[in-house]
XYZ file of C-alpha atoms in Angstrom:
522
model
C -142.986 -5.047 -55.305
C -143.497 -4.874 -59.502
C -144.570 -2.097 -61.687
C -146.009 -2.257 -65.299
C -146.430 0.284 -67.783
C -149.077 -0.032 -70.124
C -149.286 2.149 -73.011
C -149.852 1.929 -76.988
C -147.465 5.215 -77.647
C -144.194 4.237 -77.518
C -142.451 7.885 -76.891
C -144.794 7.434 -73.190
C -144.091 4.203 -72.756
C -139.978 4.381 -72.900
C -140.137 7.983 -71.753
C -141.956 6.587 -67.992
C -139.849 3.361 -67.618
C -136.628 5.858 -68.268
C -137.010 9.119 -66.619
C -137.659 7.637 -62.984
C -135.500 5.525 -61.417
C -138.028 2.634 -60.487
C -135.473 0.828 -58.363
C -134.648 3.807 -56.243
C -138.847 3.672 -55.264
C -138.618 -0.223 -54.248
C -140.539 -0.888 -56.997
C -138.990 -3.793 -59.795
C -139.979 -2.106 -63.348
C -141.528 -5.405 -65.608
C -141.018 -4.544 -69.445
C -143.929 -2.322 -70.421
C -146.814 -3.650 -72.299
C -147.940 -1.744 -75.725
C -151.848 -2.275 -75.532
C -154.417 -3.703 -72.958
C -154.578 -6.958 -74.685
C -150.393 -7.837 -74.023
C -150.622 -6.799 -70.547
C -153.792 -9.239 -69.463
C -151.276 -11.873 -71.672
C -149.105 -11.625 -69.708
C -150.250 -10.332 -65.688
C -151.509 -13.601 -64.738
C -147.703 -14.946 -64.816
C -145.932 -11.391 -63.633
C -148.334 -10.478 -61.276
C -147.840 -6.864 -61.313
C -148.660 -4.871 -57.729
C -149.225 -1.509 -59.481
C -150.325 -0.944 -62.648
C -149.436 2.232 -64.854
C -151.230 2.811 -67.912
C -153.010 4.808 -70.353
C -156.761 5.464 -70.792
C -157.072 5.806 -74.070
C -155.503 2.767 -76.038
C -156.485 1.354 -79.680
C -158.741 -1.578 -78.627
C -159.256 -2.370 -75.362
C -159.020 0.859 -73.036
C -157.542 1.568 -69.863
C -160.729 1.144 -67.853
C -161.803 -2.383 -68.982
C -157.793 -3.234 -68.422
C -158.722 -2.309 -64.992
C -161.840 -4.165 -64.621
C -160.555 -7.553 -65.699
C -157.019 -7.071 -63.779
C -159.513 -6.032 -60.381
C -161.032 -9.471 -61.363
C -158.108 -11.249 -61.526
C -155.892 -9.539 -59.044
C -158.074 -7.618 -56.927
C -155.415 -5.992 -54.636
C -153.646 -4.594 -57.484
C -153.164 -1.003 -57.473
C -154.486 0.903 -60.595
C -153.085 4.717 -61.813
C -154.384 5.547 -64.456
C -152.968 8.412 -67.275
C -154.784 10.455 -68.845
C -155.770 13.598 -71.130
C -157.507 16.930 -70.387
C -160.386 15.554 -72.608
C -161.038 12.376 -70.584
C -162.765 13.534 -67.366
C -166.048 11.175 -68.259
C -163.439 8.256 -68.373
C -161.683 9.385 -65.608
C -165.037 9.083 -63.461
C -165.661 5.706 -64.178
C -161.892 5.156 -63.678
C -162.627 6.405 -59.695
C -165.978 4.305 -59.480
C -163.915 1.206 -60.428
C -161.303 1.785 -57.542
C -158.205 3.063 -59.174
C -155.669 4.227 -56.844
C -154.694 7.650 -58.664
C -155.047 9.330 -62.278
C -152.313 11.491 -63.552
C -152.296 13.859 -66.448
C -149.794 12.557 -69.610
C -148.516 16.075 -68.578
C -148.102 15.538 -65.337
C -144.022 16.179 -63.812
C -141.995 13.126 -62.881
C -142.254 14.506 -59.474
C -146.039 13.703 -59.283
C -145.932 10.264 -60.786
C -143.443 9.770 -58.497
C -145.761 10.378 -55.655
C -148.739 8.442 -57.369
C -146.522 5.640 -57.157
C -145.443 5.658 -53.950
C -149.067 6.128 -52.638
C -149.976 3.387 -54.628
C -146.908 1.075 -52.806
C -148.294 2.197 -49.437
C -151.976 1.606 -49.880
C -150.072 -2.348 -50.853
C -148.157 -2.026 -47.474
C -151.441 -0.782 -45.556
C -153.500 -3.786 -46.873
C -150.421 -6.143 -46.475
C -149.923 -5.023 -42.774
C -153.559 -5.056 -41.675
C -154.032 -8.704 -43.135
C -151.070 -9.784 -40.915
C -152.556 -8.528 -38.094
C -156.065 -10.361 -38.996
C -154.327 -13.177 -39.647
C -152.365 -12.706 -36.062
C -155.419 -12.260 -34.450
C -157.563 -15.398 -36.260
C -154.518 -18.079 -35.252
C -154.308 -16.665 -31.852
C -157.793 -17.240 -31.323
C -157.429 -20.599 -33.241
C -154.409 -21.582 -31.217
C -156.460 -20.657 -28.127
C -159.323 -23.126 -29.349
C -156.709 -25.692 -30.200
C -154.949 -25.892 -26.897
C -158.054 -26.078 -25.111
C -159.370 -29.059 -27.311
C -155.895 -30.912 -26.725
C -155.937 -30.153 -23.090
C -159.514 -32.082 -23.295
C -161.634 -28.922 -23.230
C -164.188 -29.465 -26.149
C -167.051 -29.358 -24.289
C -166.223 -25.369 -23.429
C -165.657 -25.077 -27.672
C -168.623 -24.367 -29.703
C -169.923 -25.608 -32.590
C -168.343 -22.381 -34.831
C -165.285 -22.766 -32.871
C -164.601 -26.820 -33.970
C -165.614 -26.369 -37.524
C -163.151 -23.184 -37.569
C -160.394 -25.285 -36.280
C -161.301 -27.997 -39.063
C -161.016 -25.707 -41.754
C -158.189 -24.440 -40.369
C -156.510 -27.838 -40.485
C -158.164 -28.617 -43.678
C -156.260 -25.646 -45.682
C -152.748 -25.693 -43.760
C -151.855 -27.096 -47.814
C -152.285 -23.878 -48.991
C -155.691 -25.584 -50.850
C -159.262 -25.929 -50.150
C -159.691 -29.359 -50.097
C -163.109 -28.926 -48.940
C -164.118 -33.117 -50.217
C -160.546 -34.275 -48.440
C -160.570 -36.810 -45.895
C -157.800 -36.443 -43.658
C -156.940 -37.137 -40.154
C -154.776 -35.578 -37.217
C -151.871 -36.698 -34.354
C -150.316 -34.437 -31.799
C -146.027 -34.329 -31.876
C -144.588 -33.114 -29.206
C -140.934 -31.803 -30.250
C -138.161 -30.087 -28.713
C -134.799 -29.183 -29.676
C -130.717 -29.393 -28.328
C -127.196 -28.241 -28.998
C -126.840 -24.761 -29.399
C -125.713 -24.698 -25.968
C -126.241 -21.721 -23.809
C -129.587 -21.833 -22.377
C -130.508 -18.189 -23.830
C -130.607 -19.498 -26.884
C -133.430 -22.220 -26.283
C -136.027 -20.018 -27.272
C -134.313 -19.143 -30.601
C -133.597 -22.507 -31.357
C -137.110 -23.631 -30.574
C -138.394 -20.768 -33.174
C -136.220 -22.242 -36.014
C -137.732 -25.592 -35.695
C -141.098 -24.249 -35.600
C -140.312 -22.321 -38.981
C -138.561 -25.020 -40.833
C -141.209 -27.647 -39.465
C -144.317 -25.219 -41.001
C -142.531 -25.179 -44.559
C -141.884 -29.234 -44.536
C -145.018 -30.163 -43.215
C -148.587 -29.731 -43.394
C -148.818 -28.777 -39.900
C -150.049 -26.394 -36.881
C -147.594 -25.479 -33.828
C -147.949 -24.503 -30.581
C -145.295 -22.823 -28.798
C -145.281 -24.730 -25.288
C -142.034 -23.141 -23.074
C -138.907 -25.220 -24.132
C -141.088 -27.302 -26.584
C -143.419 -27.265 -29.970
C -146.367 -28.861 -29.605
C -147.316 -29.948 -33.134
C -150.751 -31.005 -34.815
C -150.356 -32.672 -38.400
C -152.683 -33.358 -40.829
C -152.577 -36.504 -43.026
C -154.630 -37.101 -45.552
C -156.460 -40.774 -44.261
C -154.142 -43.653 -44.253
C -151.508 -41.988 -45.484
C -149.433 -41.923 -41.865
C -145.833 -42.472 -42.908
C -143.630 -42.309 -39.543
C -140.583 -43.487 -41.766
C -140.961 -39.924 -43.527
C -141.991 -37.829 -40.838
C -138.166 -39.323 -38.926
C -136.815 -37.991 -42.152
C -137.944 -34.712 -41.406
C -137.043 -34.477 -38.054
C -133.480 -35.802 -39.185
C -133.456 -33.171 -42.275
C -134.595 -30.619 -39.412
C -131.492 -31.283 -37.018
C -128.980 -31.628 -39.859
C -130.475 -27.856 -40.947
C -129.773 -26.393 -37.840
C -127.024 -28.227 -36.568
C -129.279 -29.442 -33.570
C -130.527 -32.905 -31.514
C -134.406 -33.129 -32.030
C -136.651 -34.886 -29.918
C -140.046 -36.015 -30.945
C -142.908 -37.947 -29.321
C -145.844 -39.232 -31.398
C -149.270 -39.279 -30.917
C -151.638 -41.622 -31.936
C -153.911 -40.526 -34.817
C -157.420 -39.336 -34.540
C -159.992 -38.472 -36.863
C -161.364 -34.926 -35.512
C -160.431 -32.032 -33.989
C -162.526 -33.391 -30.863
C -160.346 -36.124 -30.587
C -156.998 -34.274 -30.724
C -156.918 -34.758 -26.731
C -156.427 -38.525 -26.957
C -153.358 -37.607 -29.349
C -151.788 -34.900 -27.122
C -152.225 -37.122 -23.978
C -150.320 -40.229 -25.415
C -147.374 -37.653 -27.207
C -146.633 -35.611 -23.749
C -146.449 -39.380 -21.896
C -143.889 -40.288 -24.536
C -142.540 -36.608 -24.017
C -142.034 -37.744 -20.322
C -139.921 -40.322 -21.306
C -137.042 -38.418 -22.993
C -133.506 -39.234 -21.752
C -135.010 -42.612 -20.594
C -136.028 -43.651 -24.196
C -133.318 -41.437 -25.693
C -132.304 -37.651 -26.335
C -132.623 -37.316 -29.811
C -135.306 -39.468 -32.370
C -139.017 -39.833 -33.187
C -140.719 -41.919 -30.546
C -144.398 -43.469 -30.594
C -146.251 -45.817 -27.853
C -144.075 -48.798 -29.040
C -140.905 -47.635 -27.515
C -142.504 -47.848 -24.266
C -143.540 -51.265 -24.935
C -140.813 -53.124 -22.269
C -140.865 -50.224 -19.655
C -142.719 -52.004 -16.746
C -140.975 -50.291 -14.122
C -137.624 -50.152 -12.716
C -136.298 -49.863 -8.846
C -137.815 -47.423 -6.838
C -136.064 -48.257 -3.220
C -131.866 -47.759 -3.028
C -130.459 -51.068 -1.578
C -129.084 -51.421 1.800
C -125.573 -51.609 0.592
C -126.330 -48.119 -1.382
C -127.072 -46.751 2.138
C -124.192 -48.069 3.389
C -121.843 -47.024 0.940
C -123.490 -43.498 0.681
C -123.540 -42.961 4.529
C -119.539 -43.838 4.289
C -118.873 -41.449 1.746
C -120.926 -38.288 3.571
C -119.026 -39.126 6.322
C -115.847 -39.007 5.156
C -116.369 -35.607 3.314
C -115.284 -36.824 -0.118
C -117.138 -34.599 -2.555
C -115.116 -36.124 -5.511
C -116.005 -39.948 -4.683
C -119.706 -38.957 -3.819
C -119.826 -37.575 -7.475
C -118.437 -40.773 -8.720
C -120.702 -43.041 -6.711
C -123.861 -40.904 -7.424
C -123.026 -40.685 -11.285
C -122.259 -44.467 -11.386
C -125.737 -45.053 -8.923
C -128.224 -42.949 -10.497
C -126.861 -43.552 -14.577
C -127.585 -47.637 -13.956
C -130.953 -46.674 -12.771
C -131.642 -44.295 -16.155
C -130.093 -47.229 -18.203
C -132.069 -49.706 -16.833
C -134.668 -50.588 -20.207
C -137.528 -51.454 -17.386
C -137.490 -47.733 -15.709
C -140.568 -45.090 -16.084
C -140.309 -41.750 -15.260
C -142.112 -42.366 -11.856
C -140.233 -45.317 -11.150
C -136.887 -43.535 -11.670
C -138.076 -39.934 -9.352
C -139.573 -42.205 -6.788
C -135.763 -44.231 -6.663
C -134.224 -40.853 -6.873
C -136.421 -39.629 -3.623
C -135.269 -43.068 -1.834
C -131.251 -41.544 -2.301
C -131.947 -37.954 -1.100
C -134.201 -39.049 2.025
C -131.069 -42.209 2.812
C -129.228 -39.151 3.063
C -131.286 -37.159 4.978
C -131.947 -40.177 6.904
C -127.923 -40.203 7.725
C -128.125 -36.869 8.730
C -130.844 -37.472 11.737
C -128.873 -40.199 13.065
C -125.570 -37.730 13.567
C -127.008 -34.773 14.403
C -127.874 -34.153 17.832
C -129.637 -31.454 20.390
C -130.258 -28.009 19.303
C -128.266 -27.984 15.945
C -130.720 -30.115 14.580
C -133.419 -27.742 12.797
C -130.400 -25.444 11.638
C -129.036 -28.817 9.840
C -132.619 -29.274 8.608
C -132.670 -26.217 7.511
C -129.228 -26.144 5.246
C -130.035 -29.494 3.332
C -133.264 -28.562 2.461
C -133.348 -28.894 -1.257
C -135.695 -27.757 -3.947
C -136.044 -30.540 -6.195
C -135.493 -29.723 -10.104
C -135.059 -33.473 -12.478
C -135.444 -30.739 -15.361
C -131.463 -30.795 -16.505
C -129.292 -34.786 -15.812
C -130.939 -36.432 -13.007
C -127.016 -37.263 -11.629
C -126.239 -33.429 -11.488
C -129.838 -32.682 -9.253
C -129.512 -35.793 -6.709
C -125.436 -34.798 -6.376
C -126.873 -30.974 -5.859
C -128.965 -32.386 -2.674
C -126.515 -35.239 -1.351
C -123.874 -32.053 -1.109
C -126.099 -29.713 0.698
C -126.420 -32.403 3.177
C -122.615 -33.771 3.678
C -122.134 -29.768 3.468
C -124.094 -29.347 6.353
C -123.177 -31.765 8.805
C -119.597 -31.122 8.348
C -119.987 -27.385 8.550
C -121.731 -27.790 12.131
C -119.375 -30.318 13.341
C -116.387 -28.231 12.567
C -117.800 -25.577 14.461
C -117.542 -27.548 17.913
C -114.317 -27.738 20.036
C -113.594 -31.252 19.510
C -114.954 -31.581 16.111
C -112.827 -35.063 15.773
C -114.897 -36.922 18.771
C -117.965 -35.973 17.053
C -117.059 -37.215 13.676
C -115.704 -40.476 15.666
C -118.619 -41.196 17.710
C -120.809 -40.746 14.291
C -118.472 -42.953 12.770
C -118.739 -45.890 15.409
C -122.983 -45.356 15.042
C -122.661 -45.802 11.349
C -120.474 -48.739 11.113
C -121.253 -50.758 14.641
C -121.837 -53.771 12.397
C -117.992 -53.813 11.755
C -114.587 -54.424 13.800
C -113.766 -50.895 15.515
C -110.853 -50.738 16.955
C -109.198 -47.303 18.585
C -106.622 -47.117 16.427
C -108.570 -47.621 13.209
C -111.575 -44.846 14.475
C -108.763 -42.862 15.760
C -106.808 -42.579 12.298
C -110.023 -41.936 10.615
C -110.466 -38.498 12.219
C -106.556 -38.402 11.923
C -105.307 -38.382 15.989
C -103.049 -39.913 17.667
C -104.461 -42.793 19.247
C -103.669 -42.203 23.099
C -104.222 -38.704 22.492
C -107.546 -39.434 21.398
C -108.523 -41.887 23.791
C -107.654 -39.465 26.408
C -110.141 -36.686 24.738
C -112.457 -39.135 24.264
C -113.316 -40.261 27.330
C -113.236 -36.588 28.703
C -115.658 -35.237 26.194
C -117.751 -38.644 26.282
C -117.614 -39.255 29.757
C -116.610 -42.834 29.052
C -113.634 -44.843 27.617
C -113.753 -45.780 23.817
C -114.129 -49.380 24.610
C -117.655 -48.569 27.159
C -119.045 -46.156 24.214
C -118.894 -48.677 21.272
C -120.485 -51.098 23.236
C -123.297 -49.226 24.406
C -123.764 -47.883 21.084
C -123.804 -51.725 19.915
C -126.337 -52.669 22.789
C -128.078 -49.406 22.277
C -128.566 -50.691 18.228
C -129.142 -53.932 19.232
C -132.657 -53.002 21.612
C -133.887 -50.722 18.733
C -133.796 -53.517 16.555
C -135.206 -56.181 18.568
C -138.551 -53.776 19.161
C -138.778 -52.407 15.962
C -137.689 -55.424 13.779
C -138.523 -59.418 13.539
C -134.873 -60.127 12.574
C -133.245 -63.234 14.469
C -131.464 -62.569 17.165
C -128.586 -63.738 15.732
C -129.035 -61.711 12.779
C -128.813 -58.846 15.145
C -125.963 -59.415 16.599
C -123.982 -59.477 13.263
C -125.998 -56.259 12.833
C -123.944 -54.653 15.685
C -120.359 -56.315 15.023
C -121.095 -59.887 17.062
C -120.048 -62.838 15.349
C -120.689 -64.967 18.622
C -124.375 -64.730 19.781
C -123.720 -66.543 23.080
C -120.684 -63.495 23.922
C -124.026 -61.054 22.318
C -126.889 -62.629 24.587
C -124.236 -62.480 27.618
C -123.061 -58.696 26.532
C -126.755 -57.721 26.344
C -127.891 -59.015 29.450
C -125.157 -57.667 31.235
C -126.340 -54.336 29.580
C -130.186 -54.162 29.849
C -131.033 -57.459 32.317
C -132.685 -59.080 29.837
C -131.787 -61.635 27.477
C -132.048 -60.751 23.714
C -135.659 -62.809 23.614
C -137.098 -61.504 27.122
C -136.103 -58.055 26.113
C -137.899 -58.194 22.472
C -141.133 -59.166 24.684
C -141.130 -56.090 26.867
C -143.316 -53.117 26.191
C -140.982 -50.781 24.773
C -141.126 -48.401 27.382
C -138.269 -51.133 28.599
C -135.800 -50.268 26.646
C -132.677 -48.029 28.041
């Protein structure tokens, strides 16, 4: 805050720029000014906050110094000195608004506190135009977001032209003749790490982007929703990259930034804000860091949205076999070729995401049994979150669930013949003999073919193939596959040893049985 001294007596003038220490007042003492004329030289480039001087000067006096510095800078602060003859000056001095008179006599004690009332009436007026000017962008930002969440019809008429004026003097100027159009950016910002810092980061961009740009934000959670104005055809995405680049090389960050299209109104600023969050939606598909419009989005049709057969397969196989460290591998190698792929959408990609998670809850109702079955339910249920890597969330669920089953199955006494005979169900389509089942829940085989057959109630070899014929009916009811088909399906590679196996089984012959009502069916 600056101070000037104005005074045509030189003895004043050096005795009140010397006796009180200025600096000590937070107040920056500019070189004092010898007459009236000098000082309105030179105000208009110092810009003084308080002015000290005389009321008595040869020329022009102390009161018409303070009429054309009011005019100039009206929220400078005036105190004026003066003599024990001057009370008719000193009246008009208090019509005109001066802050304070003082006597020439007057102890550096009370100039001191002239001054300082002076500097507060400047922090009063300074503090109660922030708040105003809190207040009047709140309620702007209030219009704004309702006008880019496609509200206008709820803004009035003194609300839109507000907004527009708003936008019109974000240059600091008045513009009032300017033509200029708007677009929505949607930005957010990475690399600073720990999460608790998001907000801070998210701060600095909206700081730095308000002194590069002629611009309005919106704080929006982890994001800045951003509405620049451009003077009309003056878009230059080229330079507004730059920025963003200039922006993350500033504060050591990643920035992301989808474009919207550009409108001519405020009225229209929905259209823009629509088209930038879609793009939004698109980040880590399209890329992490960048400026992105509509074009990037060009090519993306639509990837897979169903996980393959042989993804079931291979996923049932690894939940079986409890191997946390190869179901990380397969589900970061699985779900990163279906982010990579240059056809995939954001719906696309959750809805093939889905397909994993339910194949795995699907694996989980075909080996749980009896009463355990709503407490299994109950452990893998999974609150879906694609907010951080989509890898890390679908690895989070596909856990739960291998957690679950092999948690309940360890609690039996025989844990092994339950993992075996959900072993033989999963992989009926494949050679199974006793010794290759019986090393995968690592027993010794005529151990295990003795416990088998006493917790099954029947001998390895009558198990597999009921579970084979069992496999073999639900597919011929549920399914128009060919019988032969089929009986590959459930580890036959003859279909005339299948047809004879199945008959032998149910009475009916692969085709008599698929004609049956269901109700058939053993």
């Amino acid at each position: 805050m600056k101070i000037m001294i104005v005074d045509d007596e030189v003895i004043i003038r050096n005795g009140l720029c010397t006796v009180i220490d200025w600096k000590e007042l937070g107040l920056d003492l500019i070189p004092p000014a010898a007459s009236a004329e000098e000082a309105l030289e030179r105000i208009p480039d110092e810009k003084p906050n308080i002015l000290l001087t005389d009321i008595r000067m040869t020329g022009m006096d102390g009161i018409e110094l303070m009429k054309e510095v009011k005019r100039m800078l009206p929220d400078t602060e005036v105190i004026i000195l003066s003599g024990f003859d001057d009370f008719a000056y000193v009246q008009q001095a208090l019509r005109g608004g001066v802050t304070d008179y003082l006597l020439k006599t007057s102890r550096p004690e009370e100039i001191i506190k002239a001054a300082l009332k002076a500097k507060q009436n400047i922090l009063d007026k300074r503090e109660l135009l922030k708040q105003e000017l809190r207040q009047r962008n709140e309620l702007n930002r209030q219009t704004l977001m309702k006008l880019l969440n496609g509200g206008k019809e709820d803004a009035s008429a003194d609300e839109l032209n507000t907004i527009n004026e708003w936008l019109r003097k974000q240059d600091g100027q008045s513009n009032d003749d300017g033509v200029f159009s708007m677009r929505v950016v949607i930005v957010s910002a990475s690399g600073w790490g720990d999460k608790r810092f998001e907000g801070l980061l998210i701060g600095a961009v909206d700081n730095i982007m308000s002194e590069l740009l002629t611009c309005m934000t919106l704080p929006d959670k982890e994001r800045l929703i951003v509405v620049l104005r451009e003077e009309a055809g003056a878009s230059d995405e080229a330079s507004l990259a730059r920025e963003m680049k200039r922006i993350g090389q500033i504060l050591k960050c990643e920035t992301f930034a989808a474009l919207g299209r550009s409108v001519g109104g405020c009225e229209q600023l929905s259209a823009s804000f629509a088209e930038a969050d879609r793009i939004y939606s698109f980040k880590g598909l399209i890329g992490s860091s960048g400026l992105f419009s509509s074009e990037h989005l060009r090519s993306r049709t639509g990837g897979r949205t169903l996980c393959s057969e042989q993804e079931e397969a291979e996923l049932s196989a690894l939940l079986m076999s409890n191997d946390a460290t190869g179901l990380r591998h397969w589900t970061n190698q699985t779900v990163r070729a279906q982010v990579e792929d240059p056809a995939a959408t954001p719906s696309t990609l959750q809805a093939y995401l889905h397909s994993v998670v339910i194949a795995g809850h699907r694996w989980l109702e075909r080996t749980r049994t009896g009463e355990s079955a709503g407490e299994l339910g109950a452990q893998s249920a999974v609150v879906y979150d694609w907010g951080g890597r989509p890898e890390d969330e679908v690895f989070r669920s596909l856990s739960a669930i291998m957690a679950a089953y092999h948690q309940s199955v360890d609690r039996s006494r025989f844990a092994y013949i339950r993992k075996a005979t959900d072993y033989i169900r999963e992989h009926l389509d494949q050679p199974l003999s006793l010794q290759q089942v019986a090393g995968f829940v690592h027993s010794n085989p005529n151990h295990f073919s003795e416990v088998f057959k006493r917790e099954t109630g029947m001998t390895y070899l009558e198990f597999v193939t009921q579970e084979r014929m069992r496999k073999a009916a639900e597919l011929l009811h549920s399914t128009p596959i060919k019988v032969a088909d089929i009986a590959n399906r459930v580890g036959y590679a003859d279909i005339k040893y299948f047809t004879q196996q199945f008959k032998k089984h149910t009475g009916k012959t692969p085709s008599e049985y698929r004609q049956s009502p269901k109700e058939a069916e053993r």
